[in-house]
Coordinates of C-alpha atoms in Angstrom, one line a residue:
X3 CA -0.1 0.0 0.0
X4 CA 1.2 3.6 -0.9
X5 CA 2.4 5.4 2.2
X6 CA -0.1 8.2 1.3
X7 CA -3.0 5.7 2.0
X8 CA -1.6 3.9 5.0
X9 CA -3.5 4.0 8.1
X10 CA -2.9 3.1 11.7
X11 CA -4.1 -0.4 12.9
X12 CA -6.0 1.4 15.6
X13 CA -7.0 5.2 15.5
X14 CA -5.0 7.2 18.1
X15 CA -6.8 10.0 20.0
X16 CA -5.5 12.8 21.9
X17 CA -7.9 13.9 24.8
X18 CA -8.4 17.7 24.2
X19 CA -10.1 20.2 26.5
X20 CA -11.3 22.3 23.5
X21 CA -12.2 19.7 20.9
X22 CA -12.8 16.8 23.3
X23 CA -10.7 14.5 21.0
X24 CA -8.1 14.8 18.4
X25 CA -8.4 11.8 16.1
X26 CA -5.4 10.4 14.1
X27 CA -5.9 7.5 11.7
X28 CA -3.3 8.4 8.9
X29 CA 0.2 7.0 9.3
X30 CA 1.7 9.9 7.8
X31 CA 0.0 12.4 10.3
X32 CA 1.1 10.0 13.3
X33 CA 4.8 10.1 11.9
X34 CA 4.8 13.9 11.5
X35 CA 3.5 14.4 15.1
X36 CA 6.3 12.3 16.3
X37 CA 9.2 14.0 14.7
X38 CA 11.6 16.0 16.8
X39 CA 10.8 19.2 14.9
X40 CA 7.1 18.8 15.9
X41 CA 7.7 17.8 19.4
X42 CA 9.8 20.8 20.0
X43 CA 6.5 22.9 19.8
X44 CA 5.7 21.3 23.2
X45 CA 8.4 23.7 24.6
X46 CA 7.0 26.8 23.0
X47 CA 3.9 28.7 24.6
X48 CA 1.1 29.6 22.3
X49 CA 0.5 33.0 23.8
X50 CA 4.2 34.1 24.8
X51 CA 4.0 36.3 27.7
X52 CA 0.3 36.3 28.2
X53 CA 0.7 33.9 31.2
X54 CA 1.9 36.9 33.1
X55 CA -1.7 38.2 32.7
X56 CA -3.9 35.2 32.7
X57 CA -2.0 32.5 34.6
X58 CA -3.7 29.6 32.8
X59 CA -2.3 30.7 29.5
X60 CA 0.6 28.0 29.5
X61 CA -0.6 26.1 26.6
X62 CA 1.8 25.3 23.9
X63 CA 2.2 25.6 20.0
X64 CA 2.0 21.8 20.1
X65 CA -1.6 22.0 21.6
X66 CA -2.7 24.5 19.1
X67 CA -1.1 22.6 16.1
X68 CA -2.9 19.5 17.0
X69 CA -6.1 21.7 17.3
X70 CA -5.9 23.2 13.9
X71 CA -5.3 19.7 12.4
X72 CA -8.4 18.5 14.2
X73 CA -10.5 21.4 12.9
X74 CA -9.1 20.9 9.3
X75 CA -9.9 17.2 9.5
X76 CA -13.4 18.0 10.3
X77 CA -13.7 20.6 7.5
X78 CA -12.3 18.1 5.0
X79 CA -14.7 15.4 6.1
X80 CA -17.8 18.0 6.1
X81 CA -16.9 19.4 2.6
X82 CA -16.4 15.9 1.3
X83 CA -20.1 15.7 0.9
X84 CA -20.1 18.4 -1.8
X85 CA -16.3 18.3 -2.9
X86 CA -14.2 15.4 -4.1
X87 CA -10.8 15.4 -2.5
X88 CA -8.0 13.3 -3.9
X89 CA -6.0 11.3 -1.3
X90 CA -3.1 13.6 -1.8
X91 CA -5.1 16.8 -1.4
X92 CA -6.7 15.4 1.7
X93 CA -3.3 14.6 3.3
X94 CA -2.0 18.0 2.0
X95 CA -4.7 19.8 3.8
X96 CA -4.1 17.8 7.1
X97 CA -0.4 18.2 6.9
X98 CA -0.3 21.9 6.2
X99 CA -2.8 22.4 9.2
X100 CA -0.5 20.3 11.4
X101 CA 2.6 22.0 10.5
X102 CA 1.7 25.7 9.8
X103 CA 3.4 26.9 13.1
X104 CA 6.5 24.6 13.1
X105 CA 8.8 27.4 12.5
X106 CA 7.9 29.5 15.7
X107 CA 10.7 30.2 18.0
X108 CA 10.6 30.9 21.7
X109 CA 8.4 34.0 22.7
X110 CA 8.1 34.1 19.0
X111 CA 7.0 37.7 18.0
X112 CA 9.3 39.5 20.5
X113 CA 12.2 37.1 19.6
X114 CA 11.6 37.9 15.9
X115 CA 11.7 41.7 16.4
X116 CA 15.1 41.6 18.1
X117 CA 16.9 39.1 16.1
X118 CA 15.4 39.8 12.7
X119 CA 14.0 36.2 12.2
X120 CA 10.7 35.3 10.6
X121 CA 8.9 32.1 11.7
X122 CA 7.3 31.6 8.0
X123 CA 10.8 31.4 6.7
X124 CA 12.0 28.9 9.4
X125 CA 8.9 26.9 8.8
X126 CA 9.9 26.7 5.0
X127 CA 13.5 25.7 6.0
X128 CA 12.2 23.2 8.3
X129 CA 9.9 21.5 5.7
X130 CA 12.5 21.7 3.0
X131 CA 15.7 21.1 4.9
X132 CA 17.4 18.2 6.3
X133 CA 14.9 17.3 9.1
X134 CA 12.7 14.5 10.2
X135 CA 9.7 16.3 9.0
X136 CA 11.1 16.5 5.4
X137 CA 11.9 12.9 5.4
X138 CA 8.4 11.8 6.5
X139 CA 6.8 14.2 3.7
X140 CA 9.1 12.9 1.0
X141 CA 7.9 9.3 1.6
X142 CA 4.7 10.5 0.0
X143 CA 6.7 12.0 -2.9
X144 CA 9.8 14.0 -3.5
X145 CA 7.8 17.3 -4.1
X146 CA 5.4 16.8 -1.3
X147 CA 7.4 18.9 1.2
X148 CA 7.3 21.8 -1.3
X149 CA 3.6 21.5 -1.7
X150 CA 3.0 21.7 2.1
X151 CA 5.5 24.7 2.3
X152 CA 3.5 26.4 -0.8
X153 CA 0.2 26.1 1.2
X154 CA 1.5 27.6 4.3
X155 CA 3.3 30.3 2.3
X156 CA 0.0 30.9 0.3
X157 CA 1.5 30.2 -3.1
X158 CA 0.0 26.9 -3.7
X159 CA -1.9 26.6 -7.1
X160 CA -5.1 25.2 -5.3
X161 CA -6.5 28.4 -3.5
X162 CA -9.3 26.4 -1.7
X163 CA -6.6 24.5 0.2
X164 CA -4.9 27.8 1.1
X165 CA -8.2 29.4 2.4
X166 CA -9.1 26.6 4.6
X167 CA -5.7 27.2 6.5
X168 CA -5.2 31.0 6.1
X169 CA -8.1 33.3 5.4
X170 CA -10.6 35.5 7.4
X171 CA -12.3 32.2 8.7
X172 CA -9.9 29.3 8.7
X173 CA -8.9 26.1 10.7
X174 CA -6.1 28.2 12.3
X175 CA -8.2 31.0 13.8
X176 CA -11.0 28.9 14.8
X177 CA -8.9 26.8 16.9
X178 CA -6.7 29.6 18.6
X179 CA -9.8 31.7 19.5
X180 CA -11.4 28.7 21.3
X181 CA -8.2 27.4 22.7
X182 CA -7.0 30.8 23.9
X183 CA -10.3 31.6 25.5
X184 CA -10.4 28.3 27.2
X185 CA -6.8 28.6 28.7
X186 CA -7.0 32.3 29.6
X187 CA -10.5 31.7 31.3
X188 CA -12.4 34.3 29.3
X189 CA -15.7 34.0 27.5
X190 CA -14.8 36.6 24.5
X191 CA -13.4 33.8 22.2
X192 CA -16.3 31.5 22.3
X193 CA -18.5 30.9 19.2
X194 CA -20.3 28.0 17.7
X195 CA -17.7 26.3 15.4
X196 CA -19.8 23.2 14.8
X197 CA -22.6 25.5 13.3
X198 CA -19.8 27.2 11.1
X199 CA -18.6 23.9 10.0
X200 CA -22.1 22.6 9.2
X201 CA -22.9 25.6 6.9
X202 CA -19.6 25.8 5.1
X203 CA -19.7 25.0 1.3
X204 CA -17.2 25.0 -1.6
X205 CA -17.7 27.6 -4.3
X206 CA -15.3 27.3 -7.1
X207 CA -11.7 27.7 -5.3
X208 CA -12.8 29.0 -1.9
X209 CA -15.1 28.4 0.9
X210 CA -18.4 30.1 1.5
X211 CA -21.0 30.0 4.4
X212 CA -24.7 29.5 3.9
X213 CA -26.7 32.5 4.6
X214 CA -28.4 30.5 7.3
X215 CA -25.2 30.4 9.2
X216 CA -24.5 34.2 9.2
X217 CA -25.3 34.8 12.8
X218 CA -22.6 32.1 13.9
X219 CA -20.0 34.0 11.7
X220 CA -21.0 37.2 13.1
X221 CA -20.3 35.6 16.5
X222 CA -16.9 34.4 15.3
X223 CA -16.0 37.8 13.9
X224 CA -16.9 39.6 17.1
X225 CA -15.1 37.0 19.3
X226 CA -11.8 37.7 17.4
X227 CA -12.3 41.4 17.8
X228 CA -12.9 41.0 21.6
X229 CA -9.9 38.5 22.1
X230 CA -7.4 40.7 20.4
X231 CA -8.3 43.8 22.8
X232 CA -9.1 41.8 25.9
X233 CA -6.4 39.3 25.8
X234 CA -3.8 39.4 23.0
X235 CA -3.2 43.2 23.4
X236 CA -3.6 43.3 27.2
X237 CA -1.2 46.1 28.6
X238 CA 0.2 43.9 31.3
X239 CA 1.2 41.3 28.6
X240 CA 2.6 44.0 26.5
X241 CA 4.7 45.3 29.5
X242 CA 6.1 41.8 29.9
X243 CA 7.0 41.8 26.1
X244 CA 8.6 45.1 26.3
X245 CA 10.9 43.8 29.3
X246 CA 11.6 40.7 27.3
X247 CA 12.5 42.6 24.3
X248 CA 14.8 44.9 26.2
X249 CA 16.5 42.1 27.9
X250 CA 17.2 40.5 24.4
X251 CA 18.5 43.9 23.2
X252 CA 20.7 44.3 26.2
X253 CA 22.3 40.8 25.9
X254 CA 22.9 41.5 22.1
X255 CA 24.5 44.9 22.8
X256 CA 26.8 43.4 25.4
X257 CA 27.8 40.4 23.2
X258 CA 28.5 42.7 20.3
X259 CA 30.7 45.1 22.6
X260 CA 32.8 42.0 23.7
X261 CA 31.3 42.0 27.2
X262 CA 32.6 39.0 29.0
X263 CA 29.5 37.1 30.4
X264 CA 29.9 35.2 33.6
X265 CA 27.5 32.6 32.1
X266 CA 28.3 32.6 28.3
X267 CA 25.2 32.4 26.1
X268 CA 26.6 29.4 24.2
X269 CA 23.2 28.5 22.7
X270 CA 22.3 32.0 21.8
X271 CA 25.6 32.9 20.2
X272 CA 24.3 32.2 16.6
X273 CA 21.5 34.5 17.3
X274 CA 23.6 37.3 18.9
X275 CA 25.7 37.0 15.7
X276 CA 22.8 36.7 13.5
X277 CA 24.3 33.6 11.8
X278 CA 21.7 31.0 12.6
X279 CA 21.8 27.6 11.0
X280 CA 18.6 25.4 10.8
X281 CA 20.3 23.1 13.5
X282 CA 21.1 26.2 15.7
X283 CA 17.5 27.3 15.4
X284 CA 15.8 24.0 16.3
X285 CA 17.9 23.8 19.5
X286 CA 16.1 26.9 20.8
X287 CA 12.9 26.8 22.9
X288 CA 11.7 28.6 25.7
X289 CA 13.5 26.6 28.4
X290 CA 16.8 27.7 27.0
X291 CA 15.7 31.4 27.1
X292 CA 14.5 31.1 30.9
X293 CA 17.7 29.3 31.7
X294 CA 19.9 32.3 30.5
X295 CA 17.6 34.7 32.2
X296 CA 17.7 33.0 35.4
X297 CA 21.8 32.9 35.1
X298 CA 22.0 36.4 33.9
X299 CA 20.6 37.8 37.2
X300 CA 24.2 37.1 38.5
X301 CA 26.1 39.1 35.7
X302 CA 27.9 42.3 36.4
X303 CA 26.0 44.4 34.1
X304 CA 23.2 46.1 36.2
X305 CA 20.9 46.7 33.5
X306 CA 20.9 43.1 32.1
X307 CA 20.5 41.9 35.7
X308 CA 17.6 44.3 36.4
X309 CA 15.8 43.3 33.2
X310 CA 16.2 39.6 33.7
X311 CA 15.2 39.9 37.3
X312 CA 11.9 41.9 36.3
X313 CA 11.0 39.1 33.7
X314 CA 11.7 36.2 35.8
X315 CA 9.9 37.7 38.9
X316 CA 7.1 39.7 37.3
X317 CA 8.3 43.2 38.1
X318 CA 6.7 44.9 35.3
X319 CA 6.8 48.4 33.8
X320 CA 3.9 50.8 34.5
X321 CA 2.1 52.4 31.4
X322 CA 0.2 55.4 30.5
X323 CA -2.1 56.1 27.4
X324 CA 0.1 57.7 24.8
X325 CA -1.3 59.5 21.7
X326 CA 1.7 60.1 19.2
X327 CA -0.1 62.9 17.4
X328 CA -0.4 65.0 20.6
X329 CA 2.3 63.5 23.0
X330 CA 5.2 63.0 20.8
X331 CA 6.4 66.6 21.5
X332 CA 7.0 65.3 25.0
X333 CA 9.4 62.5 24.0
X334 CA 12.6 64.3 23.6
X335 CA 12.1 66.0 27.1
X336 CA 11.3 62.6 28.7
X337 CA 14.6 61.1 27.3
X338 CA 16.6 64.0 28.5
X339 CA 15.2 63.7 32.1
X340 CA 15.5 60.0 32.3
X341 CA 19.3 60.5 31.3
X342 CA 19.6 63.2 33.9
X343 CA 18.3 61.0 36.7
X344 CA 20.5 58.1 35.6
X345 CA 17.9 55.8 33.8
X346 CA 18.9 54.7 30.6
X347 CA 15.9 55.4 28.2
X348 CA 16.9 52.9 25.6
X349 CA 16.1 50.1 28.1
X350 CA 13.3 51.8 30.2
X351 CA 11.3 54.1 28.2
X352 CA 9.2 52.4 25.4
X353 CA 6.3 53.5 23.4
X354 CA 4.4 50.4 22.3
X355 CA 1.6 50.1 19.7
X356 CA -1.1 47.6 19.0
X357 CA -3.3 47.5 16.0
X358 CA -5.9 45.1 14.4
X359 CA -8.2 45.0 11.6
X360 CA -11.0 42.6 12.8
X361 CA -12.5 42.1 9.3
X362 CA -12.1 43.6 5.8
X363 CA -13.7 43.2 2.5
X364 CA -11.8 42.9 -0.7
X365 CA -9.9 46.0 -2.0
X366 CA -8.0 45.0 -5.0
X367 CA -4.4 46.2 -5.1
X368 CA -4.3 47.4 -1.5
X369 CA -1.4 46.3 0.7
X370 CA -2.4 43.4 2.9
X371 CA -5.6 42.8 0.9
X372 CA -7.6 39.8 2.4
X373 CA -10.3 37.7 0.6
X374 CA -13.8 38.6 2.2
X375 CA -16.2 36.1 3.8
X376 CA -18.9 35.3 1.3
X377 CA -22.4 34.1 2.0
X378 CA -24.3 31.6 -0.2
X379 CA -27.6 33.1 -0.6
X380 CA -30.8 31.1 -1.0
X381 CA -31.0 31.8 -4.7
X382 CA -27.3 30.6 -5.2
X383 CA -25.8 34.0 -5.6
X384 CA -22.9 35.0 -3.3
X385 CA -22.9 38.2 -1.1
X386 CA -19.9 39.6 0.9
X387 CA -20.5 39.3 4.5
X388 CA -20.7 42.9 5.6
X389 CA -23.3 43.6 2.9
X390 CA -25.7 41.4 4.7
X391 CA -24.6 41.9 8.5
X392 CA -25.0 45.3 10.1
X393 CA -22.7 44.1 13.0
X394 CA -19.9 43.2 10.7
X395 CA -20.4 46.3 8.5
X396 CA -19.9 48.4 11.7
X397 CA -16.4 47.1 12.0
X398 CA -15.3 46.5 8.4
X399 CA -12.2 48.1 7.4
X400 CA -11.8 49.9 10.5
X401 CA -8.3 49.6 12.0
X402 CA -8.1 50.2 15.6
X403 CA -4.7 51.1 17.1
X404 CA -3.7 51.6 20.7
X405 CA -0.4 53.3 21.9
X406 CA 1.1 53.1 25.5
X407 CA 4.1 54.4 27.0
X408 CA 5.9 51.9 29.4
X409 CA 8.4 53.1 32.1
X410 CA 9.8 51.7 35.6
X411 CA 7.9 53.6 38.3
X412 CA 9.9 51.7 40.9
X413 CA 13.2 53.2 39.5
X414 CA 11.8 56.6 39.6
X415 CA 10.8 56.2 43.2
X416 CA 14.3 55.2 44.4
X417 CA 15.9 57.1 47.1
X418 CA 18.7 59.6 46.0
X419 CA 17.1 60.9 42.7
X420 CA 16.6 64.5 42.2
X421 CA 13.2 65.0 43.6
X422 CA 12.6 68.0 41.3
X423 CA 13.5 66.2 38.1
X424 CA 11.4 63.1 39.2
X425 CA 8.5 65.5 39.8
X426 CA 8.9 66.8 36.1
X427 CA 9.0 63.3 34.8
X428 CA 5.7 62.3 36.6
X429 CA 4.0 65.5 35.6
X430 CA 4.9 64.6 31.9
X431 CA 3.6 60.9 32.5
X432 CA 0.6 62.3 34.3
X433 CA 1.4 60.1 37.4
X434 CA -0.2 61.0 40.6
X435 CA 2.0 60.4 43.8

């Protein structure tokens, strides 16, 4: 029997708190799950520093990837009633869903900003390079790893398969909203996924939703909107991200300045030199980062020690609302005052911005254009979602942006600092003693 069609003697199931069970029957999926590259995702949190705010948010990229696979498995099975999948197309959908996040690094997005890496590029390298994953995928065909990579990269010829893993309503988003809501303990991300799957249909080369399921999709769109502003962009979480980013930034500066670390960052050296091989990258996980942060609290550099201590022991920066259009004129004065009181603004003063576009309709030629969600009307015609839904129309194309200024209040309150200057800083930050 061809490897593509091989099934396990007995179906494997993972008990899952979100989907109840994740079902694995295909040999190739089971083999992919058991590769070293996929198992590495157990050691990378799905929500980065969100556990500083919501203590239950300890779930991993491994959890999420299995969940996306399970949602995709259900979608493929549901659409099979109206759409004929070849054996390869089916496995391609499932493999891409399972592996879409395999290139994420520790504390992914913060990590990427400092070290100029991109998880999408690492995903491609892991799929196409000398890895266990690549060898498993090649057992289907020599070009199958490339096909999986193209689906994840959104360049594959079959746009339907791409849309199921990456669009405005896809397996990835449906899992992470439900999963992140569950583990953070909030209700914002909950919506009726089963209803959406029941009313999903194939139209030409993309999936559409029956008009009767519009309210379930409205709920999904609003869940996404609420999760971003109540969970993903929570200012306490962003404070932890700022400190993490500054600690990485300080370590990188010290390394490039030939500082002699008491605890040499051996596993991070390729990153600090920005010469990272695939083998180097796959060694990295959050346990490595936390080990160095623990050890660097014993270093001689006071800034690195302080930032690592803040991150490990949750001594976070305070924040105030900051409107760049009206407050930016204060920025040079704040920097000057921080320097005068002996606080380095490069590491202790940060403007952080968050923005999200919860839903958008198709605008040809615009940067970041997205395929809209279409409703299949009773007469067979298609209507773009916001044209039918007053709720979705109200937020369509409306990008919301939030800016906050982060700073260490405890350092401002230290004894020995010029009280007049500290008063000026607090006045600029609108802080009440």
